[in-house]
mmCIF file of C-alpha atoms in Angstrom:
data_model
loop_
_atom_site.group_PDB
_atom_site.id
_atom_site.type_symbol
_atom_site.label_atom_id
_atom_site.label_comp_id
_atom_site.label_asym_id
_atom_site.label_seq_id
_atom_site.Cartn_x
_atom_site.Cartn_y
_atom_site.Cartn_z
ATOM 1 C CA GLY A 1 0.000 0.031 -0.085
ATOM 2 C CA ALA A 2 0.926 3.668 -0.204
ATOM 3 C CA VAL A 3 3.621 4.870 2.280
ATOM 4 C CA VAL A 4 4.507 8.148 3.522
ATOM 5 C CA SER A 5 8.175 8.294 4.966
ATOM 6 C CA GLN A 6 8.959 11.069 7.505
ATOM 7 C CA HIS A 7 12.572 11.741 8.525
ATOM 8 C CA PRO A 8 14.030 12.198 11.021
ATOM 9 C CA SER A 9 12.059 10.209 13.553
ATOM 10 C CA ARG A 10 13.559 12.068 16.322
ATOM 11 C CA VAL A 11 15.699 15.114 16.856
ATOM 12 C CA ILE A 12 17.355 16.903 19.727
ATOM 13 C CA CYS A 13 18.770 20.334 19.231
ATOM 14 C CA LYS A 14 19.975 23.559 20.948
ATOM 15 C CA SER A 15 17.809 26.537 21.256
ATOM 16 C CA GLY A 16 18.249 28.771 18.227
ATOM 17 C CA THR A 17 19.076 26.249 15.572
ATOM 18 C CA SER A 18 16.978 25.404 12.709
ATOM 19 C CA VAL A 19 15.602 21.786 12.141
ATOM 20 C CA LYS A 20 14.418 20.367 8.802
ATOM 21 C CA ILE A 21 11.831 17.536 8.668
ATOM 22 C CA GLU A 22 10.931 15.679 5.419
ATOM 23 C CA CYS A 23 7.860 14.038 4.441
ATOM 24 C CA ARG A 24 8.040 11.800 1.340
ATOM 25 C CA SER A 25 5.261 9.981 -0.572
ATOM 26 C CA LEU A 26 7.073 6.703 -1.759
ATOM 27 C CA ASP A 27 4.704 5.343 -4.291
ATOM 28 C CA PHE A 28 2.297 8.007 -5.175
ATOM 29 C CA GLN A 29 2.465 11.728 -6.011
ATOM 30 C CA ALA A 30 1.131 14.190 -3.493
ATOM 31 C CA THR A 31 0.204 17.616 -4.584
ATOM 32 C CA THR A 32 -0.883 18.357 -1.242
ATOM 33 C CA MET A 33 0.376 17.220 2.040
ATOM 34 C CA PHE A 34 -0.576 18.445 5.644
ATOM 35 C CA TRP A 35 1.534 19.102 8.600
ATOM 36 C CA TYR A 36 0.300 18.592 11.962
ATOM 37 C CA ARG A 37 1.805 19.242 15.682
ATOM 38 C CA GLN A 38 0.749 17.507 18.833
ATOM 39 C CA PHE A 39 1.562 18.631 22.310
ATOM 40 C CA PRO A 40 1.578 16.137 25.123
ATOM 41 C CA LYS A 41 -1.802 14.950 25.847
ATOM 42 C CA GLN A 42 -3.425 17.195 23.344
ATOM 43 C CA SER A 43 -4.916 16.320 19.838
ATOM 44 C CA LEU A 44 -3.245 16.668 16.556
ATOM 45 C CA MET A 45 -3.487 20.268 15.341
ATOM 46 C CA LEU A 46 -3.242 21.049 11.706
ATOM 47 C CA MET A 47 -0.391 23.671 11.265
ATOM 48 C CA ALA A 48 -0.471 24.118 7.474
ATOM 49 C CA THR A 49 -1.228 22.830 4.138
ATOM 50 C CA SER A 50 1.535 22.198 1.772
ATOM 51 C CA ASN A 51 0.936 22.738 -2.027
ATOM 52 C CA GLU A 52 3.291 21.517 -4.698
ATOM 53 C CA GLY A 53 4.508 24.412 -6.622
ATOM 54 C CA SER A 54 2.943 26.933 -4.638
ATOM 55 C CA LYS A 55 2.785 28.671 -1.351
ATOM 56 C CA ALA A 56 1.791 26.748 1.702
ATOM 57 C CA THR A 57 -1.611 27.728 3.575
ATOM 58 C CA TYR A 58 -1.123 28.152 7.232
ATOM 59 C CA GLU A 59 -3.660 27.874 9.965
ATOM 60 C CA GLN A 60 -4.473 30.739 12.116
ATOM 61 C CA GLY A 61 -1.853 31.285 14.863
ATOM 62 C CA VAL A 62 0.969 29.369 12.984
ATOM 63 C CA GLU A 63 3.902 31.760 11.935
ATOM 64 C CA LYS A 64 4.936 31.107 8.636
ATOM 65 C CA ASP A 65 8.277 32.668 8.935
ATOM 66 C CA LYS A 66 8.807 30.366 11.794
ATOM 67 C CA PHE A 67 7.751 27.210 10.261
ATOM 68 C CA LEU A 68 8.993 27.176 6.494
ATOM 69 C CA ILE A 69 7.338 24.900 4.232
ATOM 70 C CA ASN A 70 8.613 23.829 0.900
ATOM 71 C CA HIS A 71 6.942 21.625 -1.444
ATOM 72 C CA ALA A 72 9.221 21.436 -4.495
ATOM 73 C CA SER A 73 8.328 18.124 -6.121
ATOM 74 C CA LEU A 74 5.186 15.762 -6.138
ATOM 75 C CA THR A 75 6.830 13.359 -3.526
ATOM 76 C CA LEU A 76 8.619 15.727 -0.935
ATOM 77 C CA SER A 77 7.490 18.205 1.407
ATOM 78 C CA THR A 78 9.842 19.862 4.027
ATOM 79 C CA LEU A 79 9.052 21.658 7.189
ATOM 80 C CA THR A 80 11.820 23.663 8.705
ATOM 81 C CA VAL A 81 11.593 25.043 12.244
ATOM 82 C CA THR A 82 13.672 28.104 12.292
ATOM 83 C CA SER A 83 15.355 29.396 15.342
ATOM 84 C CA ALA A 84 13.950 26.644 17.510
ATOM 85 C CA HIS A 85 12.970 27.165 21.082
ATOM 86 C CA PRO A 86 11.866 24.932 23.789
ATOM 87 C CA GLU A 87 8.329 25.859 23.407
ATOM 88 C CA ASP A 88 8.539 24.359 19.809
ATOM 89 C CA SER A 89 9.347 20.982 21.315
ATOM 90 C CA SER A 90 6.546 18.791 20.078
ATOM 91 C CA PHE A 91 5.593 15.747 17.828
ATOM 92 C CA TYR A 92 5.177 16.757 14.338
ATOM 93 C CA ILE A 93 3.511 14.598 11.627
ATOM 94 C CA CYS A 94 2.691 14.962 8.068
ATOM 95 C CA SER A 95 0.113 13.155 6.077
ATOM 96 C CA ALA A 96 -0.581 13.010 2.246
ATOM 97 C CA PRO A 97 -3.889 12.331 0.297
ATOM 98 C CA PRO A 98 -3.033 10.136 -2.571
ATOM 99 C CA GLY A 99 -4.894 12.350 -5.143
ATOM 100 C CA ALA A 100 -7.757 12.434 -7.474
ATOM 101 C CA GLY A 101 -10.164 9.431 -7.048
ATOM 102 C CA HIS A 102 -8.966 8.738 -3.398
ATOM 103 C CA LYS A 103 -10.901 11.714 -1.926
ATOM 104 C CA ASN A 104 -10.531 11.893 2.114
ATOM 105 C CA ILE A 105 -7.984 9.071 2.136
ATOM 106 C CA GLN A 106 -4.858 10.139 4.098
ATOM 107 C CA TYR A 107 -1.490 8.414 4.606
ATOM 108 C CA PHE A 108 0.428 9.560 7.648
ATOM 109 C CA GLY A 109 4.151 9.569 8.278
ATOM 110 C CA ALA A 110 5.548 8.141 11.299
ATOM 111 C CA GLY A 111 6.217 11.567 13.047
ATOM 112 C CA THR A 112 9.135 13.479 14.314
ATOM 113 C CA ARG A 113 9.549 14.021 17.808
ATOM 114 C CA LEU A 114 11.466 17.408 18.369
ATOM 115 C CA SER A 115 13.261 18.314 21.580
ATOM 116 C CA VAL A 116 14.725 21.918 21.896
ATOM 117 C CA LEU A 117 17.197 22.245 24.819
ATOM 118 C CA LYS B 1 -17.070 22.922 22.654
ATOM 119 C CA ASN B 2 -14.655 20.748 20.429
ATOM 120 C CA GLU B 3 -15.942 19.707 16.972
ATOM 121 C CA VAL B 4 -14.838 16.177 17.675
ATOM 122 C CA GLU B 5 -15.485 14.724 21.155
ATOM 123 C CA GLN B 6 -14.210 11.448 22.352
ATOM 124 C CA SER B 7 -14.841 9.919 25.595
ATOM 125 C CA PRO B 8 -13.645 8.828 28.263
ATOM 126 C CA GLN B 9 -10.177 9.887 27.929
ATOM 127 C CA ASN B 10 -8.637 6.515 29.375
ATOM 128 C CA LEU B 11 -10.068 3.188 29.051
ATOM 129 C CA THR B 12 -9.004 -0.111 30.654
ATOM 130 C CA ALA B 13 -10.154 -3.504 29.780
ATOM 131 C CA GLN B 14 -9.438 -7.087 30.411
ATOM 132 C CA GLU B 15 -7.873 -9.318 27.601
ATOM 133 C CA GLY B 16 -10.506 -10.934 25.694
ATOM 134 C CA GLU B 17 -13.239 -8.220 26.480
ATOM 135 C CA PHE B 18 -15.319 -6.486 23.916
ATOM 136 C CA ILE B 19 -14.476 -2.741 23.817
ATOM 137 C CA THR B 20 -16.493 -0.002 22.132
ATOM 138 C CA ILE B 21 -14.701 3.449 21.893
ATOM 139 C CA ASN B 22 -17.163 6.457 20.787
ATOM 140 C CA CYS B 23 -16.820 9.659 18.778
ATOM 141 C CA SER B 24 -19.254 12.501 18.464
ATOM 142 C CA TYR B 25 -18.891 15.362 16.019
ATOM 143 C CA SER B 26 -20.759 18.592 15.657
ATOM 144 C CA VAL B 27 -19.839 19.603 12.128
ATOM 145 C CA GLY B 28 -20.802 18.403 8.496
ATOM 146 C CA ILE B 29 -18.302 15.865 7.138
ATOM 147 C CA SER B 30 -17.324 14.217 4.177
ATOM 148 C CA ALA B 31 -15.679 11.447 6.062
ATOM 149 C CA LEU B 32 -14.593 10.154 9.436
ATOM 150 C CA HIS B 33 -11.175 8.470 10.161
ATOM 151 C CA TRP B 34 -10.340 6.103 12.936
ATOM 152 C CA LEU B 35 -6.642 6.278 13.776
ATOM 153 C CA GLN B 36 -4.161 4.433 16.042
ATOM 154 C CA GLN B 37 -1.304 6.060 17.755
ATOM 155 C CA HIS B 38 1.345 3.862 19.579
ATOM 156 C CA PRO B 39 3.468 4.972 22.424
ATOM 157 C CA GLY B 40 6.281 5.864 19.807
ATOM 158 C CA GLY B 41 4.025 8.321 18.261
ATOM 159 C CA GLY B 42 3.663 6.897 14.778
ATOM 160 C CA ILE B 43 -0.126 7.122 13.396
ATOM 161 C CA VAL B 44 -1.595 4.142 11.526
ATOM 162 C CA SER B 45 -5.034 4.788 9.815
ATOM 163 C CA LEU B 46 -7.490 1.847 10.615
ATOM 164 C CA PHE B 47 -10.686 2.951 8.926
ATOM 165 C CA MET B 48 -12.016 5.748 6.744
ATOM 166 C CA LEU B 49 -15.765 5.774 6.586
ATOM 167 C CA SER B 50 -18.661 7.881 5.464
ATOM 168 C CA SER B 51 -21.548 5.763 6.154
ATOM 169 C CA GLY B 52 -22.558 2.397 7.298
ATOM 170 C CA LYS B 53 -20.043 -0.034 8.843
ATOM 171 C CA LYS B 54 -16.563 -1.421 7.984
ATOM 172 C CA LYS B 55 -14.575 -4.610 9.493
ATOM 173 C CA HIS B 56 -11.236 -5.371 9.319
ATOM 174 C CA GLY B 57 -10.045 -8.407 11.415
ATOM 175 C CA ARG B 58 -11.181 -7.752 15.034
ATOM 176 C CA LEU B 59 -11.934 -4.179 14.471
ATOM 177 C CA ILE B 60 -15.407 -2.842 13.247
ATOM 178 C CA ALA B 61 -16.097 0.733 12.639
ATOM 179 C CA THR B 62 -19.672 2.210 12.465
ATOM 180 C CA ILE B 63 -20.843 5.556 11.638
ATOM 181 C CA ASN B 64 -24.505 7.363 12.035
ATOM 182 C CA ILE B 65 -24.524 10.324 9.763
ATOM 183 C CA GLN B 66 -27.853 11.579 11.219
ATOM 184 C CA GLU B 67 -26.709 11.432 14.733
ATOM 185 C CA LYS B 68 -23.192 12.578 14.064
ATOM 186 C CA HIS B 69 -21.706 9.557 15.767
ATOM 187 C CA SER B 70 -19.217 6.855 15.260
ATOM 188 C CA SER B 71 -17.990 3.909 17.099
ATOM 189 C CA LEU B 72 -14.971 1.606 16.873
ATOM 190 C CA HIS B 73 -15.373 -1.811 18.483
ATOM 191 C CA ILE B 74 -12.696 -4.280 19.329
ATOM 192 C CA THR B 75 -13.610 -7.840 19.664
ATOM 193 C CA ALA B 76 -11.403 -10.262 21.670
ATOM 194 C CA SER B 77 -9.271 -7.424 22.872
ATOM 195 C CA HIS B 78 -5.355 -8.056 23.157
ATOM 196 C CA PRO B 79 -2.628 -6.114 25.014
ATOM 197 C CA ARG B 80 -1.130 -5.506 21.681
ATOM 198 C CA ASP B 81 -4.358 -3.254 21.125
ATOM 199 C CA SER B 82 -3.294 -0.995 23.797
ATOM 200 C CA ALA B 83 -2.757 2.446 22.092
ATOM 201 C CA VAL B 84 -4.383 5.836 21.779
ATOM 202 C CA TYR B 85 -7.407 5.698 19.426
ATOM 203 C CA ILE B 86 -8.066 8.919 17.701
ATOM 204 C CA CYS B 87 -11.195 10.077 15.719
ATOM 205 C CA ALA B 88 -10.679 12.547 12.967
ATOM 206 C CA VAL B 89 -13.293 14.061 10.654
ATOM 207 C CA ALA B 90 -12.597 15.359 7.188
ATOM 208 C CA THR B 91 -14.475 18.541 6.257
ATOM 209 C CA GLY B 92 -14.389 20.655 3.146
ATOM 210 C CA ALA B 93 -12.929 19.569 -0.543
ATOM 211 C CA ASN B 94 -9.377 19.511 0.534
ATOM 212 C CA SER B 95 -9.195 16.748 3.087
ATOM 213 C CA LYS B 96 -8.581 18.712 5.971
ATOM 214 C CA LEU B 97 -8.933 16.764 9.212
ATOM 215 C CA THR B 98 -9.993 17.803 12.555
ATOM 216 C CA PHE B 99 -8.858 15.485 15.341
ATOM 217 C CA GLY B 100 -10.405 14.366 18.774
ATOM 218 C CA LYS B 101 -8.111 14.312 21.777
ATOM 219 C CA GLY B 102 -7.971 10.412 21.382
ATOM 220 C CA ILE B 103 -8.835 7.598 23.940
ATOM 221 C CA THR B 104 -5.965 5.842 25.634
ATOM 222 C CA LEU B 105 -6.784 1.925 25.918
ATOM 223 C CA SER B 106 -5.024 -0.229 28.032
ATOM 224 C CA VAL B 107 -5.698 -3.972 27.671
ATOM 225 C CA ARG B 108 -4.589 -5.959 30.599
ATOM 226 C CA PRO B 109 -3.290 -9.518 30.229
#
């Protein structure tokens, strides 16, 4: 079946550094990918919708200059947490619908646990 | 009020028991997802349904669109079923999901 690969699975970094998280669709083309964030004991919250070849759409309250999204190809979207701070420590996960004809289906990455010291 | 409500937050069962997890939502949806999240965090999609009932192995999912309610049933539960079960609804044409907080299920041997 379709697989979404997310890398890295875990990252620990110092405050002020930038962290890049990759989300790849392995056997389908994803014109859209979604990025979510989950704080401990909270539900997943949509951060932004990544659109291939155009700007990402950010949810209210998510800083686009803080969370840079690039979707340069049909199989890869990246989320860069710039100048990370301890409050950015969270679980980040991506998902992708496999496209036309598969409306509402979503495949999820395994997630990235970010810890900012 | 959250758009997607799940309760209780925690559920403990004995191995072999029949388990039901419920989800209620307050918005119009195009589909509802049941997801399983293990302690490491990774998410597995269990079901996507927009009407009726689906079955996969020991898992059964039902949805009642009129009542805006869905249930996930686990038959002959096993300790490996211990996980967080998340209900999420798809709204709009672009597949955006709104998630419930999830229910933490512990199945004791």
